[in-house]
Amino acid sequence: MDLPLIAPRPARLSRMIAQLEAVEASGTFSNNGPVVQQFEQEMTERLFGGRGACLAVANATLGLMLALRHALHGRDPARSLVIMPSFTFAATAQAALWCGATPLLADCDPDDWALDTAAIGRLIERYGRRIGAIVPYATFGNSIDLDHYAWLARRHDLAVVVDAAASLGSQDAEGRAFGTDAPFPVVFSMHATKTFATSEGGVVYCRDAATIAALRSMANFGFDGARSATLPGLNAKLAEVPALLALAKLDEIDAVSAHRETLAARYRERLGRFTLQRPAGHRQAMQFFPVLLPPTLAPHRDAIVARLAERGIGAGAYFSPHLAEQPHFRETCLIDDLPVTHDIAARAVVLPVTDAMTIADVDRVAQTFGQVCDAMPRPIRAAAAVPADRELAAVIIGGGPAGTALLCAATKAGRLEQMGALGTTIVDRGDRVGAGLLGRYGITSDSSAETFLTADAALPPGLSLAGEPEEQAIRAHIGGLGVPLPKVGAYLDRLGSVLSERLCALGGAVLTGHEVVSARHGADGLWHVRARERADGSSVELSARSIVVATGGHQPAIRLVEEKVAGHTLVERCGSRLIQSDTLLREEGVEALRHLLGDRGRPLRIAIVGGSTSAISCAARLLKAQPSLALNAGSITVLHRRPLRPFYPSAEAARADGYDDFTADDICPVSGFVYRLAGFRLEARELVIHSLGINGRRGDPRLRLHRMADDDAALRILDDADCVVAAFGYRPNALPLLDEGGRAIRLRSDGPTHGAMVDDRCRLVDTAGAPVPGAFGIGLAAGYVPSGQLGGERSFRGQANGLWLWQNDVGRIIVDQLLARATDEAELGGARTASVAQ
C-alpha cells in the first residue's frame, strides 16, 4: 500500500549515537533523568510560552490516570461520576475506571464532534453533586473552548482533566499551543501513531506548576522527596531513551503540523460535498483526515475502505464502535442518550495524512474516495431544492426575524423581484421562515403594534395579511405598551411564509430544516456554503457572491466569568444562585425560577445585574408573574452602571414631562427624538420613568434601582440575593467562516475586545477591522449602530437592535450591496465573454 493510513515517523535513534552514548555514560536511564528534564523545560518554553509546567510520562493513559486521580483526591467519595464523551478512545474511560470513578458517557456536538455542552448541562442538572469531574476530549486534535470548562469547574465545583491525546502541534484561536494557560491538566500523547510521533510517551501540561509538582510525585509511586509515599501513586515515569526521541520531535513539530494542516486544507477543498468536522483554532495537528459518509452509504463503509485498499490507499473507521458500544463499558459506565454519537461513529471514515504525503497525493485520495462512494448502491432520493451548480446572488443564513427582514426591506424597496431572479436563497434550521425563537419569550415587545404592521402595508396587492387572525392579533394592541411576543411570533411566521413563497416564485429558494455547517470563501471569489439536512444528515453546497449572517445571538456562559461587579465575577460571588436573563425571559422562565428558589417561607430577594432592555424586562416579568411571587418592598434590585434613560419623541415632550437630563448630543439630529437609540420604550420605559420618579410618578415599591460604582453595597445586594439574574446582553451565534485554505476567519466579535460583528455598512469585519469580502451581518448581537442619514444620538454607545430598522434602513443597506455585487459580477462576466468571443 503506497499511501498507508498511518506511517509512523519518529526521529531516528540510529542518527543519535552521540546522545545514546551520553545516556549510557551518565548511568541514568530513568527516574527523571537529565534528558527528561531538558525535554520538559524546552516543551514548556517553546510550546507553552514559558507559562506553567510540563510532566513527561511513559504514556498518555498513565497521564490521564494520574491527572484524574489527583483531581478527585480528597473529594467526597460520593462524587464519583465523571462526564466524558462516548466518541473517544478506550483509554479515557479506562483511566476513570482505574481511578475508582464511574464514566458517565455523554453525546457529542454534531459539528465539531467534541463533548456536547448542552448534554453536560443536562447531566449536571440530573445527577447534581454525584458528578465529580469532566474529561472533555479535543476530538482529532481540534481545539475546544477551555474557558467554558473553567467556568463549569467554578460554577459547579467540578474537576476538569482534558484528554488532548492527538493535539500536540495544534494551535488555539490565538495561535498558541492548544492548552496554553489551562488551569487544569491537559494530557497529550506522543505515541508513534500521533503527529508528535516518538515511540511511546505522554505529556501533562498545566498553568499551575504546583499541580504538575504533585503529579510528578504521584508518577514516582507517590514519593514526595524521601522514599515515603505521601500521595496515591504509580510508576509513570518517562525513560531517557524515549525522551531523546521526544526532544528531537520537538525541533520539527511546528513544520510537521503546518505541513499536515496544508494537506487537511486541500482535503476540505476537495471533499466539500461530504460532512466534515468543523475546524476550530488556528491549526489542527492532523493524525488523519476524518470525513462522514452520507447516511445512505453508512452500511457500505467496510466495502468503501476495502475498495480504497485495493487502490493502494489506507483508510478506516475510527471510534467505531464508540465507548457505549463496547461490552466492558456497557457494563461499567452510565450511558446517556447518544443520537449524534451513534450517527457519527456509524458514518466516520478516516483518510491518510502523513508526513511524506503531497498535495498531489491528497488529490488522488479525494478523487478516488469520491469515485468509490459514487459507485456504491444507494436509494433514489429527490433532487436538492437548489441546483448545486447555480451561482447565487446571496445565501441568507438564518430565516428568523432578521433574515426575513431582508425580504421585507427588499419588498419595500421594490427589489424582491431582482433578488429572486438572481437566485437569493435562505437557509434555516427550523421548519419555517419567520419568527425563529422570538415567539417563545413570555414578555412584550419593545416595538409597537403600529411598527409591526408597517411590514404588512408594504406587501404587494393580493399578499396582504389584513384581516387574517395573526394580523388582527397584532392590531388589537395598537396604542398599547407593546405586543406579547408569542403573538408577534405567530405574525412573523405568517409574514415569513408569504415573503418566502414570493421569493421562490420569483426564482429564489428557501431551504428549511437545513443547518449551515460552514461557509468558505474560495479563490474564485465565491462563498461556498455547506448546509446539512437535519433529518438525514445529507448535505448540499451552495455557491454565492455574498452571504448574510442572520443567525441571532446567545448569552455565552463565559460572560459570567469575564464581567466583574465590584471586582468579582458573578460566578465567584453567586455560584449556583445565578441564572441568565435569556432563561428568565422565556415562556417557561418564571417556572424555572420557582424551581430554583423553592419555598423560602419568606419574601424573596432577587438581584438583576445590567442596565439593558433585557434587565428591565426581567424586572417587569417578575413583577407580573402569575401566580405572584413572594415579593415585598425592595425584593427586586436592578444593579446598573450607566444611567437609565427613557425615550421621548422630542426635547419639548421631555421637558413638558419634567425630564431634562439630556444634552444636544442625546438628541437624534434626523428625527429629533431624545435618546432614540439608548432610551427605553413602551413597557420598559413606563417601569423606568416610574422608578426614577420623573414628574412625581411613584414606582412599584417591590422594585428598586441601584447604580453601581464598584461599591460594597452592590456586593451586599448580591450576597443577600436568593437569585441573581445576569443581563449582560447577547453575542452573535457562531458560524464557522473559512478562507480559501480552510483556515478560520476570526471576526472582531470573537476577538479579545468582543467588538461589533459589523461595520457601518453592515459588512462583517475581522479582528484587524478589515471587511470580509462579500459577507454581511444583521440581527441580534450584530452590533450595528446607525449614523449619518439613518440618525441616532451622538452620545450613543452600544448596539442598536430593532425589527423596524432591520425591515427598513439596515435591511436596505444590505440589499443594495447584495444586488450591486451580483449585478457587477454579472456585467464583468459578460464583458469577459465578449472579449473571448472577439
Tab-separated table of N, CA and C in Angstrom, residues 200 353 403 443 555 595 643 743 774 779 782 786 788:
chain	number	residue	atom	x	y	z
A	200	GLU	N	6.717	5.733	22.442
A	200	GLU	CA	5.633	5.710	23.411
A	200	GLU	C	5.926	6.825	24.396
A	353	VAL	N	-3.186	11.177	6.321
A	353	VAL	CA	-2.434	12.435	6.381
A	353	VAL	C	-1.089	12.062	7.006
A	403	GLY	N	-33.362	37.645	9.226
A	403	GLY	CA	-33.278	37.146	7.864
A	403	GLY	C	-34.516	37.478	7.059
A	443	ILE	N	-42.645	37.789	27.201
A	443	ILE	CA	-42.661	39.219	27.510
A	443	ILE	C	-43.296	39.964	26.345
A	555	GLN	N	-26.413	34.112	24.899
A	555	GLN	CA	-25.723	34.638	26.079
A	555	GLN	C	-24.695	33.596	26.525
A	595	HIS	N	-38.574	26.851	40.527
A	595	HIS	CA	-37.929	25.584	40.838
A	595	HIS	C	-36.584	25.826	41.512
A	643	PRO	N	-26.595	55.504	33.666
A	643	PRO	CA	-27.941	55.993	33.967
A	643	PRO	C	-28.973	55.337	33.056
A	743	ARG	N	-8.780	27.796	6.584
A	743	ARG	CA	-8.488	28.318	7.913
A	743	ARG	C	-9.629	29.214	8.389
A	774	GLY	N	-17.701	40.265	0.660
A	774	GLY	CA	-18.982	39.649	0.340
A	774	GLY	C	-19.712	39.046	1.519
A	779	GLY	N	-29.039	41.609	12.599
A	779	GLY	CA	-29.810	40.971	13.646
A	779	GLY	C	-29.244	41.150	15.039
A	782	ALA	N	-25.471	41.699	16.214
A	782	ALA	CA	-24.574	42.065	15.110
A	782	ALA	C	-23.756	43.307	15.455
A	786	PRO	N	-26.618	52.820	13.909
A	786	PRO	CA	-26.995	53.775	12.855
A	786	PRO	C	-26.217	55.075	12.986
A	788	GLY	N	-25.226	58.999	10.491
A	788	GLY	CA	-25.463	59.799	9.289
A	788	GLY	C	-26.942	59.981	9.026
